[in-house]
Amino acid sequence: AATNVDIPVAIREGKFREDLYYRLCTINISMPPLRQRGRDSVLLFKKFALDTAERYNIPTPLRLDPAAEEVVASYKWPGNVRQLKNLTEQISILSPTREISADVLKQFIPQDSESTQLVKIGNCESDHSFENEREILYKILFDLRGNVNELRQEVAMLKKKLNLTADLSVRGNE
């Protein structure tokens, strides 16, 4: 299991079940996001370029010129390592050149400030935010506290109300 949430804090705030944490936490490895790991992104780009060349039988893997390396190292990578891997594969397949310049790289990396910002979902006034949809779903499930039957009953009542409303409107039109 992996998450970008500080689980001990979430447990203290009642947002994550402590018993579930101890079931999952066999070996805890804390890995900072790619944007905090400096030039690791350049090394990972090279590794992903080699992997892609091997997978697709491309004779020469991609290489970054020094300016392109700086772009890779300074980009925020809101999609973290998966974004870097997908971008490397995309460029490997689509680019006719094997030496990638900063200009070529910028054609594949979003440059507008909105797409390079980390997504914050929720009310800005609240004391927390969720960085992805999975965390929202976990919060909803936690709020339900496992009482799925109650949710089913509410959905069934809503369906009955909707059907009753639809029946009344059909009868009213007759």
PDB file of C-alpha atoms in Angstrom:
ATOM      1  CA  ALA A   1       0.000   0.000   0.000  1.00  0.00           C
ATOM      2  CA  ALA A   2       1.196   3.523  -0.695  1.00  0.00           C
ATOM      3  CA  THR A   3      -0.138   6.954   0.158  1.00  0.00           C
ATOM      4  CA  ASN A   4       0.860  10.590   0.136  1.00  0.00           C
ATOM      5  CA  VAL A   5      -0.971  11.201   3.427  1.00  0.00           C
ATOM      6  CA  ASP A   6       0.808  11.430   6.789  1.00  0.00           C
ATOM      7  CA  ILE A   7      -0.924   8.404   8.307  1.00  0.00           C
ATOM      8  CA  PRO A   8      -0.027   9.013  11.997  1.00  0.00           C
ATOM      9  CA  VAL A   9      -1.549  12.508  11.673  1.00  0.00           C
ATOM     10  CA  ALA A  10      -4.617  11.069   9.903  1.00  0.00           C
ATOM     11  CA  ILE A  11      -5.033   8.529  12.721  1.00  0.00           C
ATOM     12  CA  ARG A  12      -4.855  11.276  15.368  1.00  0.00           C
ATOM     13  CA  GLU A  13      -7.445  13.315  13.441  1.00  0.00           C
ATOM     14  CA  GLY A  14      -9.729  10.296  13.122  1.00  0.00           C
ATOM     15  CA  LYS A  15      -9.364  10.165   9.334  1.00  0.00           C
ATOM     16  CA  PHE A  16      -7.702   6.741   9.149  1.00  0.00           C
ATOM     17  CA  ARG A  17      -8.381   3.598  11.152  1.00  0.00           C
ATOM     18  CA  GLU A  18      -5.522   2.722  13.474  1.00  0.00           C
ATOM     19  CA  ASP A  19      -6.188  -1.031  13.285  1.00  0.00           C
ATOM     20  CA  LEU A  20      -5.970  -0.897   9.487  1.00  0.00           C
ATOM     21  CA  TYR A  21      -2.676   0.979   9.745  1.00  0.00           C
ATOM     22  CA  TYR A  22      -1.135  -1.766  11.880  1.00  0.00           C
ATOM     23  CA  ARG A  23      -2.391  -4.440   9.481  1.00  0.00           C
ATOM     24  CA  LEU A  24      -0.723  -2.680   6.543  1.00  0.00           C
ATOM     25  CA  CYS A  25       2.432  -1.382   8.214  1.00  0.00           C
ATOM     26  CA  THR A  26       4.897  -4.256   7.981  1.00  0.00           C
ATOM     27  CA  ILE A  27       7.796  -2.230   6.622  1.00  0.00           C
ATOM     28  CA  ASN A  28       7.415   1.534   6.490  1.00  0.00           C
ATOM     29  CA  ILE A  29       9.383   3.258   3.727  1.00  0.00           C
ATOM     30  CA  SER A  30       9.107   7.017   3.559  1.00  0.00           C
ATOM     31  CA  MET A  31       9.805   8.291   0.049  1.00  0.00           C
ATOM     32  CA  PRO A  32       9.707  12.020  -0.662  1.00  0.00           C
ATOM     33  CA  PRO A  33       7.930  13.094  -3.853  1.00  0.00           C
ATOM     34  CA  LEU A  34      10.018  13.431  -6.988  1.00  0.00           C
ATOM     35  CA  ARG A  35       9.889  17.239  -6.850  1.00  0.00           C
ATOM     36  CA  GLN A  36      11.872  17.093  -3.574  1.00  0.00           C
ATOM     37  CA  ARG A  37      14.560  14.697  -4.790  1.00  0.00           C
ATOM     38  CA  GLY A  38      16.666  17.044  -6.913  1.00  0.00           C
ATOM     39  CA  ARG A  39      18.405  15.426  -9.854  1.00  0.00           C
ATOM     40  CA  ASP A  40      16.879  11.987  -9.231  1.00  0.00           C
ATOM     41  CA  SER A  41      14.374  12.872 -11.937  1.00  0.00           C
ATOM     42  CA  VAL A  42      17.181  13.031 -14.511  1.00  0.00           C
ATOM     43  CA  LEU A  43      18.506   9.619 -13.456  1.00  0.00           C
ATOM     44  CA  LEU A  44      15.004   8.164 -13.597  1.00  0.00           C
ATOM     45  CA  PHE A  45      14.459   9.680 -17.053  1.00  0.00           C
ATOM     46  CA  LYS A  46      17.597   7.899 -18.276  1.00  0.00           C
ATOM     47  CA  LYS A  47      16.490   4.607 -16.733  1.00  0.00           C
ATOM     48  CA  PHE A  48      12.995   4.877 -18.227  1.00  0.00           C
ATOM     49  CA  ALA A  49      14.505   5.766 -21.621  1.00  0.00           C
ATOM     50  CA  LEU A  50      16.638   2.597 -21.513  1.00  0.00           C
ATOM     51  CA  ASP A  51      13.651   0.483 -20.436  1.00  0.00           C
ATOM     52  CA  THR A  52      11.466   1.908 -23.211  1.00  0.00           C
ATOM     53  CA  ALA A  53      14.139   1.388 -25.863  1.00  0.00           C
ATOM     54  CA  GLU A  54      14.504  -2.218 -24.779  1.00  0.00           C
ATOM     55  CA  ARG A  55      10.740  -2.838 -24.619  1.00  0.00           C
ATOM     56  CA  TYR A  56      10.027  -1.376 -28.074  1.00  0.00           C
ATOM     57  CA  ASN A  57      13.278  -2.463 -29.757  1.00  0.00           C
ATOM     58  CA  ILE A  58      14.407   1.117 -30.305  1.00  0.00           C
ATOM     59  CA  PRO A  59      18.110   0.950 -31.259  1.00  0.00           C
ATOM     60  CA  THR A  60      19.142   4.152 -29.442  1.00  0.00           C
ATOM     61  CA  PRO A  61      17.587   5.279 -26.164  1.00  0.00           C
ATOM     62  CA  LEU A  62      16.809   8.955 -25.573  1.00  0.00           C
ATOM     63  CA  ARG A  63      19.485  11.285 -24.255  1.00  0.00           C
ATOM     64  CA  LEU A  64      18.916  14.684 -22.701  1.00  0.00           C
ATOM     65  CA  ASP A  65      21.134  17.649 -23.519  1.00  0.00           C
ATOM     66  CA  PRO A  66      22.218  19.727 -20.480  1.00  0.00           C
ATOM     67  CA  ALA A  67      19.404  22.275 -20.912  1.00  0.00           C
ATOM     68  CA  ALA A  68      16.808  19.482 -21.084  1.00  0.00           C
ATOM     69  CA  GLU A  69      18.295  17.925 -17.939  1.00  0.00           C
ATOM     70  CA  GLU A  70      17.723  21.232 -16.147  1.00  0.00           C
ATOM     71  CA  VAL A  71      14.098  21.276 -17.301  1.00  0.00           C
ATOM     72  CA  VAL A  72      13.566  17.731 -15.991  1.00  0.00           C
ATOM     73  CA  ALA A  73      15.305  18.525 -12.689  1.00  0.00           C
ATOM     74  CA  SER A  74      13.372  21.753 -12.073  1.00  0.00           C
ATOM     75  CA  TYR A  75       9.881  20.587 -13.106  1.00  0.00           C
ATOM     76  CA  LYS A  76       7.441  19.963 -10.203  1.00  0.00           C
ATOM     77  CA  TRP A  77       6.189  16.565 -11.477  1.00  0.00           C
ATOM     78  CA  PRO A  78       2.655  16.761 -10.044  1.00  0.00           C
ATOM     79  CA  GLY A  79       2.092  13.200 -11.321  1.00  0.00           C
ATOM     80  CA  ASN A  80       5.283  12.110  -9.563  1.00  0.00           C
ATOM     81  CA  VAL A  81       7.305   9.173 -10.952  1.00  0.00           C
ATOM     82  CA  ARG A  82       4.417   7.813 -13.042  1.00  0.00           C
ATOM     83  CA  GLN A  83       4.204  11.100 -14.933  1.00  0.00           C
ATOM     84  CA  LEU A  84       7.951  11.061 -15.614  1.00  0.00           C
ATOM     85  CA  LYS A  85       7.825   7.432 -16.783  1.00  0.00           C
ATOM     86  CA  ASN A  86       4.868   8.057 -19.089  1.00  0.00           C
ATOM     87  CA  LEU A  87       6.443  11.211 -20.488  1.00  0.00           C
ATOM     88  CA  THR A  88       9.724   9.404 -21.178  1.00  0.00           C
ATOM     89  CA  GLU A  89       7.901   6.603 -22.978  1.00  0.00           C
ATOM     90  CA  GLN A  90       5.834   9.092 -24.982  1.00  0.00           C
ATOM     91  CA  ILE A  91       8.891  11.040 -26.125  1.00  0.00           C
ATOM     92  CA  SER A  92      10.795   7.824 -26.871  1.00  0.00           C
ATOM     93  CA  ILE A  93       8.088   6.696 -29.248  1.00  0.00           C
ATOM     94  CA  LEU A  94       7.055  10.020 -30.795  1.00  0.00           C
ATOM     95  CA  SER A  95      10.308  11.937 -31.121  1.00  0.00           C
ATOM     96  CA  PRO A  96      12.277  11.421 -34.339  1.00  0.00           C
ATOM     97  CA  THR A  97      15.479  12.600 -32.620  1.00  0.00           C
ATOM     98  CA  ARG A  98      17.311  10.709 -29.905  1.00  0.00           C
ATOM     99  CA  GLU A  99      19.057  13.778 -28.435  1.00  0.00           C
ATOM    100  CA  ILE A 100      16.321  15.690 -26.646  1.00  0.00           C
ATOM    101  CA  SER A 101      16.697  19.443 -26.254  1.00  0.00           C
ATOM    102  CA  ALA A 102      14.851  21.640 -23.771  1.00  0.00           C
ATOM    103  CA  ASP A 103      12.630  22.912 -26.600  1.00  0.00           C
ATOM    104  CA  VAL A 104      11.614  19.395 -27.622  1.00  0.00           C
ATOM    105  CA  LEU A 105      11.025  18.436 -23.993  1.00  0.00           C
ATOM    106  CA  LYS A 106       8.838  21.484 -23.368  1.00  0.00           C
ATOM    107  CA  GLN A 107       6.523  20.322 -26.160  1.00  0.00           C
ATOM    108  CA  PHE A 108       5.656  17.317 -23.989  1.00  0.00           C
ATOM    109  CA  ILE A 109       5.622  18.953 -20.532  1.00  0.00           C
ATOM    110  CA  PRO A 110       2.669  21.182 -19.609  1.00  0.00           C
ATOM    111  CA  GLN A 111       3.944  24.757 -19.276  1.00  0.00           C
ATOM    112  CA  ASP A 112       0.911  26.669 -18.024  1.00  0.00           C
ATOM    113  CA  SER A 113       0.927  27.384 -14.293  1.00  0.00           C
ATOM    114  CA  GLU A 114      -2.441  25.713 -13.704  1.00  0.00           C
ATOM    115  CA  SER A 115      -1.351  22.300 -14.958  1.00  0.00           C
ATOM    116  CA  THR A 116       1.968  22.382 -13.115  1.00  0.00           C
ATOM    117  CA  GLN A 117       0.428  23.173  -9.733  1.00  0.00           C
ATOM    118  CA  LEU A 118      -0.394  20.339  -7.379  1.00  0.00           C
ATOM    119  CA  VAL A 119      -4.114  19.763  -7.279  1.00  0.00           C
ATOM    120  CA  LYS A 120      -5.857  20.681  -4.057  1.00  0.00           C
ATOM    121  CA  ILE A 121      -9.395  19.463  -3.731  1.00  0.00           C
ATOM    122  CA  GLY A 122     -11.800  20.722  -1.137  1.00  0.00           C
ATOM    123  CA  ASN A 123     -12.613  23.892   0.686  1.00  0.00           C
ATOM    124  CA  CYS A 124      -9.621  26.218   1.070  1.00  0.00           C
ATOM    125  CA  GLU A 125     -10.845  27.180   4.540  1.00  0.00           C
ATOM    126  CA  SER A 126     -10.639  23.622   5.852  1.00  0.00           C
ATOM    127  CA  ASP A 127      -7.563  22.418   7.674  1.00  0.00           C
ATOM    128  CA  HIS A 128      -6.864  19.625   5.211  1.00  0.00           C
ATOM    129  CA  SER A 129      -6.970  18.864   1.520  1.00  0.00           C
ATOM    130  CA  PHE A 130      -6.913  15.737  -0.608  1.00  0.00           C
ATOM    131  CA  GLU A 131      -4.413  15.425  -3.430  1.00  0.00           C
ATOM    132  CA  ASN A 132      -6.242  12.784  -5.386  1.00  0.00           C
ATOM    133  CA  GLU A 133      -9.574  11.081  -5.849  1.00  0.00           C
ATOM    134  CA  ARG A 134      -8.554   7.946  -3.983  1.00  0.00           C
ATOM    135  CA  GLU A 135      -8.111   9.957  -0.813  1.00  0.00           C
ATOM    136  CA  ILE A 136     -11.599  11.416  -1.251  1.00  0.00           C
ATOM    137  CA  LEU A 137     -13.017   7.912  -1.613  1.00  0.00           C
ATOM    138  CA  TYR A 138     -11.153   6.767   1.502  1.00  0.00           C
ATOM    139  CA  LYS A 139     -12.617   9.706   3.401  1.00  0.00           C
ATOM    140  CA  ILE A 140     -16.128   8.850   2.244  1.00  0.00           C
ATOM    141  CA  LEU A 141     -15.674   5.210   3.220  1.00  0.00           C
ATOM    142  CA  PHE A 142     -14.267   6.217   6.587  1.00  0.00           C
ATOM    143  CA  ASP A 143     -17.183   8.610   7.156  1.00  0.00           C
ATOM    144  CA  LEU A 144     -19.560   5.741   6.420  1.00  0.00           C
ATOM    145  CA  ARG A 145     -17.700   3.757   9.069  1.00  0.00           C
ATOM    146  CA  GLY A 146     -18.503   0.556   7.232  1.00  0.00           C
ATOM    147  CA  ASN A 147     -22.250   1.061   7.465  1.00  0.00           C
ATOM    148  CA  VAL A 148     -22.990   0.235   3.846  1.00  0.00           C
ATOM    149  CA  ASN A 149     -26.470  -1.050   4.733  1.00  0.00           C
ATOM    150  CA  GLU A 150     -27.473   2.433   5.871  1.00  0.00           C
ATOM    151  CA  LEU A 151     -26.208   3.843   2.573  1.00  0.00           C
ATOM    152  CA  ARG A 152     -28.178   1.207   0.662  1.00  0.00           C
ATOM    153  CA  GLN A 153     -31.330   2.138   2.563  1.00  0.00           C
ATOM    154  CA  GLU A 154     -30.855   5.825   1.804  1.00  0.00           C
ATOM    155  CA  VAL A 155     -30.262   5.101  -1.892  1.00  0.00           C
ATOM    156  CA  ALA A 156     -33.350   2.857  -1.998  1.00  0.00           C
ATOM    157  CA  MET A 157     -35.472   5.593  -0.376  1.00  0.00           C
ATOM    158  CA  LEU A 158     -34.122   8.140  -2.860  1.00  0.00           C
ATOM    159  CA  LYS A 159     -34.973   5.819  -5.767  1.00  0.00           C
ATOM    160  CA  LYS A 160     -38.517   5.384  -4.417  1.00  0.00           C
ATOM    161  CA  LYS A 161     -38.922   9.156  -4.148  1.00  0.00           C
ATOM    162  CA  LEU A 162     -37.623   9.640  -7.677  1.00  0.00           C
ATOM    163  CA  ASN A 163     -39.938   6.931  -9.046  1.00  0.00           C
ATOM    164  CA  LEU A 164     -42.897   8.384  -7.157  1.00  0.00           C
ATOM    165  CA  THR A 165     -42.118  11.867  -8.501  1.00  0.00           C
ATOM    166  CA  ALA A 166     -41.794  10.505 -12.030  1.00  0.00           C
ATOM    167  CA  ASP A 167     -45.098   8.606 -11.711  1.00  0.00           C
ATOM    168  CA  LEU A 168     -46.907  11.705 -10.425  1.00  0.00           C
ATOM    169  CA  SER A 169     -45.583  13.864 -13.266  1.00  0.00           C
ATOM    170  CA  VAL A 170     -46.650  11.268 -15.851  1.00  0.00           C
ATOM    171  CA  ARG A 171     -50.144  11.068 -14.332  1.00  0.00           C
ATOM    172  CA  GLY A 172     -50.358  14.858 -14.211  1.00  0.00           C
ATOM    173  CA  ASN A 173     -49.665  15.057 -17.961  1.00  0.00           C
ATOM    174  CA  GLU A 174     -52.408  12.542 -18.845  1.00  0.00           C
TER     175      GLU A 174
END
